[in-house]
mmCIF file of C-alpha atoms in Angstrom:
data_model
loop_
_atom_site.group_PDB
_atom_site.id
_atom_site.type_symbol
_atom_site.label_atom_id
_atom_site.label_comp_id
_atom_site.label_asym_id
_atom_site.label_seq_id
_atom_site.Cartn_x
_atom_site.Cartn_y
_atom_site.Cartn_z
ATOM 1 C CA MET O 7 0.000 0.000 0.000
ATOM 2 C CA VAL O 8 1.350 3.412 -0.894
ATOM 3 C CA ARG O 9 1.432 5.667 2.126
ATOM 4 C CA LEU O 10 1.480 9.451 2.237
ATOM 5 C CA LYS O 11 4.295 10.283 4.613
ATOM 6 C CA SER O 12 4.612 13.653 6.329
ATOM 7 C CA ARG O 13 6.713 15.285 8.957
ATOM 8 C CA TYR O 14 5.200 17.445 11.686
ATOM 9 C CA LEU O 15 7.242 20.383 12.985
ATOM 10 C CA LEU O 16 6.494 21.707 16.446
ATOM 11 C CA CYS O 17 7.403 25.390 16.411
ATOM 12 C CA GLU O 18 7.174 28.226 18.853
ATOM 13 C CA VAL O 19 6.489 31.767 17.726
ATOM 14 C CA ASN O 20 8.642 34.189 19.722
ATOM 15 C CA VAL O 21 7.299 37.711 19.988
ATOM 16 C CA SER O 22 8.728 40.541 22.045
ATOM 17 C CA ASP O 23 5.299 41.881 22.977
ATOM 18 C CA ARG O 24 3.135 39.085 24.372
ATOM 19 C CA SER O 25 -0.178 40.878 23.792
ATOM 20 C CA GLN O 26 0.432 40.807 20.032
ATOM 21 C CA LEU O 27 0.573 37.019 20.161
ATOM 22 C CA LEU O 28 -3.208 36.834 20.529
ATOM 23 C CA LEU O 29 -3.697 38.389 17.089
ATOM 24 C CA LEU O 30 -2.130 35.374 15.362
ATOM 25 C CA ASP O 31 -4.161 33.472 12.835
ATOM 26 C CA ASP O 32 -3.350 30.130 11.195
ATOM 27 C CA ARG O 33 -3.912 31.586 7.740
ATOM 28 C CA ALA O 34 -1.501 34.434 8.509
ATOM 29 C CA ILE O 35 1.213 31.968 9.527
ATOM 30 C CA MET O 36 0.566 29.910 6.386
ATOM 31 C CA VAL O 37 0.963 33.000 4.223
ATOM 32 C CA ALA O 38 4.139 34.010 6.052
ATOM 33 C CA VAL O 39 5.720 30.562 5.668
ATOM 34 C CA LYS O 40 4.792 30.346 1.973
ATOM 35 C CA ALA O 41 6.232 33.806 1.329
ATOM 36 C CA ALA O 42 9.480 32.955 3.115
ATOM 37 C CA VAL O 43 9.823 29.680 1.197
ATOM 38 C CA ALA O 44 9.126 31.442 -2.120
ATOM 39 C CA ARG O 45 11.758 34.059 -1.341
ATOM 40 C CA THR O 46 14.396 31.582 -0.213
ATOM 41 C CA HIS O 47 13.823 28.679 -2.600
ATOM 42 C CA GLY O 48 12.035 30.332 -5.532
ATOM 43 C CA ASP O 49 9.445 28.640 -7.711
ATOM 44 C CA TYR O 50 10.824 25.211 -6.819
ATOM 45 C CA GLY O 51 10.216 25.786 -3.107
ATOM 46 C CA ALA O 52 6.830 27.402 -3.636
ATOM 47 C CA ALA O 53 5.701 24.363 -5.625
ATOM 48 C CA MET O 54 6.923 21.940 -2.946
ATOM 49 C CA CYS O 55 5.087 24.002 -0.338
ATOM 50 C CA SER O 56 1.791 23.784 -2.172
ATOM 51 C CA ILE O 57 1.479 20.004 -1.764
ATOM 52 C CA ARG O 58 0.258 18.899 1.611
ATOM 53 C CA PHE O 59 1.590 21.803 3.598
ATOM 54 C CA CYS O 60 -0.696 23.181 6.283
ATOM 55 C CA VAL O 61 -0.813 24.604 9.754
ATOM 56 C CA LYS O 62 -2.304 21.783 11.784
ATOM 57 C CA TYR O 63 -2.679 23.512 15.127
ATOM 58 C CA LEU O 64 -2.129 26.959 16.537
ATOM 59 C CA ASN O 65 -2.320 28.061 20.136
ATOM 60 C CA ALA O 66 -2.339 31.842 20.271
ATOM 61 C CA HIS O 67 -1.838 31.978 24.060
ATOM 62 C CA THR O 68 1.404 29.999 24.162
ATOM 63 C CA GLY O 69 2.501 30.628 20.574
ATOM 64 C CA ILE O 70 2.760 26.940 19.669
ATOM 65 C CA VAL O 71 2.178 26.013 16.051
ATOM 66 C CA PHE O 72 2.282 22.625 14.283
ATOM 67 C CA LEU O 73 3.304 22.633 10.647
ATOM 68 C CA ARG O 74 2.934 19.656 8.369
ATOM 69 C CA PHE O 75 5.347 19.136 5.470
ATOM 70 C CA PRO O 76 5.769 16.253 3.031
ATOM 71 C CA LYS O 77 8.567 13.886 4.036
ATOM 72 C CA ARG O 78 10.618 14.267 0.830
ATOM 73 C CA CYS O 79 11.215 17.967 1.180
ATOM 74 C CA TYR O 80 10.702 18.884 4.832
ATOM 75 C CA LYS O 81 14.377 19.727 5.377
ATOM 76 C CA LEU O 82 14.411 22.201 2.514
ATOM 77 C CA LEU O 83 11.256 23.917 3.727
ATOM 78 C CA TRP O 84 12.513 23.828 7.329
ATOM 79 C CA SER O 85 15.617 25.724 6.203
ATOM 80 C CA ALA O 86 13.415 28.609 5.056
ATOM 81 C CA LEU O 87 11.766 29.089 8.475
ATOM 82 C CA PRO O 88 14.590 31.201 10.005
ATOM 83 C CA PHE O 89 13.999 33.769 7.266
ATOM 84 C CA ILE O 90 10.598 34.703 8.681
ATOM 85 C CA THR O 91 10.988 38.062 10.380
ATOM 86 C CA SER O 92 7.386 39.175 10.734
ATOM 87 C CA ILE O 93 3.846 37.902 10.403
ATOM 88 C CA GLU O 94 1.158 40.159 9.003
ATOM 89 C CA THR O 95 -2.331 39.841 10.498
ATOM 90 C CA ARG O 96 -5.315 42.187 10.449
ATOM 91 C CA GLY O 97 -3.297 44.987 8.956
ATOM 92 C CA GLN O 98 -0.553 44.784 11.595
ATOM 93 C CA LYS O 99 2.960 43.506 11.151
ATOM 94 C CA ILE O 100 4.143 41.518 14.154
ATOM 95 C CA PRO O 101 7.926 41.125 14.272
ATOM 96 C CA CYS O 102 8.708 37.597 15.460
ATOM 97 C CA PHE O 103 10.777 34.526 14.775
ATOM 98 C CA LEU O 104 9.950 30.822 14.658
ATOM 99 C CA ASN O 105 11.780 28.405 16.882
ATOM 100 C CA CYS O 106 11.530 24.755 15.899
ATOM 101 C CA LEU O 107 11.358 22.505 18.946
ATOM 102 C CA HIS O 108 10.535 19.020 17.697
ATOM 103 C CA VAL O 109 10.123 17.101 14.471
ATOM 104 C CA GLY O 110 7.699 14.216 14.590
ATOM 105 C CA VAL O 111 6.476 11.560 12.248
ATOM 106 C CA LYS O 112 3.012 11.345 13.746
ATOM 107 C CA LEU O 113 0.953 14.191 15.126
ATOM 108 C CA ARG O 114 0.491 12.253 18.351
ATOM 109 C CA VAL O 115 4.193 12.341 19.141
ATOM 110 C CA CYS O 116 4.201 16.077 18.546
ATOM 111 C CA THR O 117 1.385 16.629 21.013
ATOM 112 C CA LYS O 118 3.227 14.529 23.608
ATOM 113 C CA ALA O 119 6.334 16.634 23.052
ATOM 114 C CA GLN O 120 4.241 19.721 23.536
ATOM 115 C CA TYR O 121 3.067 18.548 26.971
ATOM 116 C CA LYS O 122 6.659 17.747 27.950
ATOM 117 C CA GLY O 123 7.752 21.062 26.531
ATOM 118 C CA ASN O 124 5.335 22.986 28.671
ATOM 119 C CA THR O 125 7.739 22.542 31.525
ATOM 120 C CA ASN O 126 11.109 22.359 29.759
ATOM 121 C CA TYR O 127 11.385 24.047 26.367
ATOM 122 C CA LEU O 128 9.067 26.975 26.598
ATOM 123 C CA GLN O 129 9.657 30.284 28.262
ATOM 124 C CA PRO O 130 7.939 30.670 31.636
ATOM 125 C CA LYS O 131 4.505 32.042 31.012
ATOM 126 C CA THR O 132 3.109 32.506 34.499
ATOM 127 C CA ASN O 133 4.612 34.013 37.638
ATOM 128 C CA LYS O 134 4.630 30.624 39.345
ATOM 129 C CA GLN O 135 6.816 29.199 36.568
ATOM 130 C CA LEU O 136 9.124 32.228 36.748
ATOM 131 C CA LYS O 137 9.700 31.711 40.466
ATOM 132 C CA LYS O 138 10.406 28.032 39.848
ATOM 133 C CA HIS O 139 13.077 28.958 37.317
ATOM 134 C CA GLU O 140 14.649 31.489 39.643
ATOM 135 C CA VAL O 141 14.963 28.946 42.419
ATOM 136 C CA MET A 5 55.921 -19.931 -21.033
ATOM 137 C CA LYS A 6 56.002 -16.967 -18.609
ATOM 138 C CA GLN A 7 56.851 -14.542 -21.405
ATOM 139 C CA VAL A 8 53.892 -15.703 -23.420
ATOM 140 C CA GLU A 9 51.609 -15.197 -20.427
ATOM 141 C CA GLU A 10 52.861 -11.640 -19.906
ATOM 142 C CA LYS A 11 52.218 -10.803 -23.536
ATOM 143 C CA GLU A 12 48.703 -12.161 -23.234
ATOM 144 C CA GLU A 13 48.092 -9.970 -20.188
ATOM 145 C CA ALA A 14 49.358 -6.917 -22.049
ATOM 146 C CA SER A 15 46.757 -7.341 -24.779
ATOM 147 C CA VAL A 16 43.793 -7.709 -22.406
ATOM 148 C CA TYR A 17 41.273 -4.900 -22.778
ATOM 149 C CA GLN A 18 40.800 -2.915 -19.589
ATOM 150 C CA ARG A 19 37.832 -0.696 -18.927
ATOM 151 C CA VAL A 20 38.121 2.129 -16.382
ATOM 152 C CA VAL A 21 34.940 3.720 -15.046
ATOM 153 C CA LEU A 22 35.171 7.006 -13.154
ATOM 154 C CA LYS A 23 32.285 8.015 -10.912
ATOM 155 C CA ASN A 24 32.102 11.617 -9.703
ATOM 156 C CA ALA A 25 35.594 12.148 -10.991
ATOM 157 C CA SER A 26 35.448 15.902 -11.170
ATOM 158 C CA PRO A 27 33.697 18.259 -8.778
ATOM 159 C CA TYR A 28 33.153 20.790 -11.580
ATOM 160 C CA HIS A 29 30.920 20.531 -14.625
ATOM 161 C CA TYR A 30 31.554 22.540 -17.771
ATOM 162 C CA LEU A 31 28.782 23.703 -20.079
ATOM 163 C CA LYS A 32 29.076 25.221 -23.511
ATOM 164 C CA VAL A 33 25.975 27.317 -24.116
ATOM 165 C CA ARG A 34 24.761 29.721 -26.735
ATOM 166 C CA LEU A 35 22.198 32.432 -26.159
ATOM 167 C CA VAL A 36 19.733 32.822 -29.010
ATOM 168 C CA LEU A 37 17.795 36.069 -29.003
ATOM 169 C CA GLU A 38 14.741 37.115 -30.967
ATOM 170 C CA ASP A 39 16.431 40.360 -31.904
ATOM 171 C CA GLU A 40 19.735 39.222 -33.339
ATOM 172 C CA SER A 41 21.495 42.546 -33.124
ATOM 173 C CA THR A 42 21.531 42.780 -29.297
ATOM 174 C CA ARG A 43 24.873 42.337 -27.650
ATOM 175 C CA LEU A 44 25.568 41.405 -24.046
ATOM 176 C CA SER A 45 28.768 41.807 -22.123
ATOM 177 C CA ALA A 46 30.102 38.975 -19.963
ATOM 178 C CA VAL A 47 28.921 40.708 -16.787
ATOM 179 C CA GLU A 48 25.436 41.176 -18.213
ATOM 180 C CA LEU A 49 25.312 37.513 -19.187
ATOM 181 C CA LYS A 50 26.297 36.376 -15.700
ATOM 182 C CA TYR A 51 23.705 38.690 -14.168
ATOM 183 C CA PHE A 52 21.067 37.378 -16.559
ATOM 184 C CA ILE A 53 21.810 33.777 -15.564
ATOM 185 C CA ILE A 54 21.686 34.731 -11.884
ATOM 186 C CA THR A 55 18.229 36.273 -12.335
ATOM 187 C CA GLY A 56 17.092 33.025 -13.923
ATOM 188 C CA LEU A 57 18.467 31.005 -11.004
ATOM 189 C CA LYS A 58 16.820 33.396 -8.569
ATOM 190 C CA SER A 59 13.371 33.093 -10.125
ATOM 191 C CA LEU A 60 13.475 29.286 -10.130
ATOM 192 C CA TYR A 61 15.487 28.486 -7.005
ATOM 193 C CA GLY A 62 15.258 31.656 -4.912
ATOM 194 C CA GLU A 63 18.010 33.222 -2.836
ATOM 195 C CA VAL A 64 19.690 29.859 -2.356
ATOM 196 C CA GLY A 65 19.764 29.360 -6.120
ATOM 197 C CA ALA A 66 21.171 32.810 -6.780
ATOM 198 C CA ALA A 67 24.116 31.844 -4.589
ATOM 199 C CA VAL A 68 25.053 28.882 -6.805
ATOM 200 C CA ASN A 69 28.756 28.986 -7.519
ATOM 201 C CA PHE A 70 29.292 29.254 -11.244
ATOM 202 C CA ASP A 71 31.787 31.082 -13.464
ATOM 203 C CA VAL A 72 31.819 32.280 -17.036
ATOM 204 C CA LEU A 73 35.182 31.035 -18.239
ATOM 205 C CA LYS A 74 35.048 32.144 -21.856
ATOM 206 C CA TYR A 75 32.639 34.368 -23.678
ATOM 207 C CA ASP A 76 32.374 35.272 -27.341
ATOM 208 C CA GLU A 77 30.277 38.418 -27.794
ATOM 209 C CA ASP A 78 29.705 38.048 -31.514
ATOM 210 C CA THR A 79 28.210 34.569 -31.422
ATOM 211 C CA LEU A 80 26.968 34.861 -27.781
ATOM 212 C CA THR A 81 28.649 31.564 -26.940
ATOM 213 C CA ALA A 82 29.849 31.029 -23.378
ATOM 214 C CA LEU A 83 31.742 28.397 -21.434
ATOM 215 C CA LEU A 84 30.318 28.007 -17.951
ATOM 216 C CA ARG A 85 31.756 26.142 -15.016
ATOM 217 C CA VAL A 86 29.570 25.123 -12.102
ATOM 218 C CA TYR A 87 30.763 23.600 -8.863
ATOM 219 C CA SER A 88 28.303 20.916 -7.861
ATOM 220 C CA SER A 89 24.748 21.913 -8.753
ATOM 221 C CA LEU A 90 24.705 21.180 -12.475
ATOM 222 C CA VAL A 91 21.005 20.273 -12.361
ATOM 223 C CA LYS A 92 20.051 23.630 -10.852
ATOM 224 C CA LEU A 93 22.011 25.654 -13.393
ATOM 225 C CA TRP A 94 20.882 23.647 -16.403
ATOM 226 C CA SER A 95 17.222 23.664 -15.405
ATOM 227 C CA SER A 96 17.212 27.413 -14.840
ATOM 228 C CA LEU A 97 18.898 27.970 -18.229
ATOM 229 C CA THR A 98 16.147 25.881 -19.805
ATOM 230 C CA LEU A 99 13.371 27.887 -18.181
ATOM 231 C CA LEU A 100 14.883 31.290 -18.884
ATOM 232 C CA GLY A 101 12.585 32.671 -21.525
ATOM 233 C CA SER A 102 12.862 36.418 -21.902
ATOM 234 C CA TYR A 103 15.610 38.980 -21.904
ATOM 235 C CA GLN A 104 14.342 42.576 -21.518
ATOM 236 C CA ASN A 105 10.853 41.540 -22.600
ATOM 237 C CA LYS A 106 12.113 39.832 -25.724
ATOM 238 C CA ALA A 107 12.011 36.098 -26.296
ATOM 239 C CA CYS A 108 15.294 34.256 -25.881
ATOM 240 C CA ALA A 109 16.578 30.714 -25.488
ATOM 241 C CA PHE A 110 19.707 29.073 -24.197
ATOM 242 C CA ARG A 111 21.015 26.295 -26.394
ATOM 243 C CA VAL A 112 23.241 23.934 -24.447
ATOM 244 C CA LEU A 113 25.801 22.628 -26.918
ATOM 245 C CA GLN A 114 28.063 20.453 -24.773
ATOM 246 C CA VAL A 115 28.274 19.373 -21.154
ATOM 247 C CA SER A 116 31.158 17.480 -19.591
ATOM 248 C CA PRO A 117 32.890 17.078 -16.248
ATOM 249 C CA PHE A 118 36.207 17.466 -18.057
ATOM 250 C CA LEU A 119 37.233 20.622 -19.861
ATOM 251 C CA LEU A 120 39.297 18.683 -22.376
ATOM 252 C CA ALA A 121 36.164 17.004 -23.692
ATOM 253 C CA LEU A 122 34.780 20.360 -24.799
ATOM 254 C CA THR A 123 37.621 21.012 -27.233
ATOM 255 C CA GLY A 124 36.296 18.561 -29.780
ATOM 256 C CA ASN A 125 32.823 17.909 -31.031
ATOM 257 C CA SER A 126 31.928 15.240 -33.536
ATOM 258 C CA ARG A 127 29.068 17.371 -34.830
ATOM 259 C CA ASP A 128 31.394 20.148 -35.875
ATOM 260 C CA LEU A 129 34.025 17.826 -37.231
ATOM 261 C CA HIS A 130 34.908 18.412 -40.880
ATOM 262 C CA LEU A 131 36.557 15.541 -42.653
ATOM 263 C CA ASP A 132 38.459 16.803 -45.639
#
């Protein structure tokens, strides 16, 4: 049986102003990633991005986003992610950068990594977590 | 008996196959323009090829390491050398269709990993 294989990238959107994070939209991130890939890899990259690329999940409060890429070209498209400097939503340009935390084969593994990451990878979001880090 | 054996070994046909022998690839190309009177300098030709690479392969493609070794302005024939991404250069030459809004085409005459192979061409050979 022929199987469609994909890779899921768990990324974190880092913004300097946390209130702007709530404005994020999955379509805005999709547009930003496609534009960055088209700039960095040209027509070849834009074509690879158009097959089976999508934003699977977005959490605007923590800034976690899951991206799905096809397995054959995920490394090439991953290399274009550092070139994203801002995301444009609702007429505003939010300067940010994408941090890739985990690459998974199945979405399930990515969600598990996200729960683990809530304590380890991510920046402390609440005061309680900040105090824990200080100690 | 030994001498006879050595002679037999000397006449054995040996085939040598080289894989990835040279890191460079050399291309002999000719630019064919709709308007035959236009002339390009070597710098303009290199810039034109870089714009083609950029449209197909983006910023990463525009950074492909290639050189114009020889260029003949009258016939618009050039000798290009590319380091390792022959496929990228050749495909962008194929898809390069217009120069200053005029139709153009790149004819690739010869490709070889060895420069010596580009000195002779059986198509242009004249037997007197």
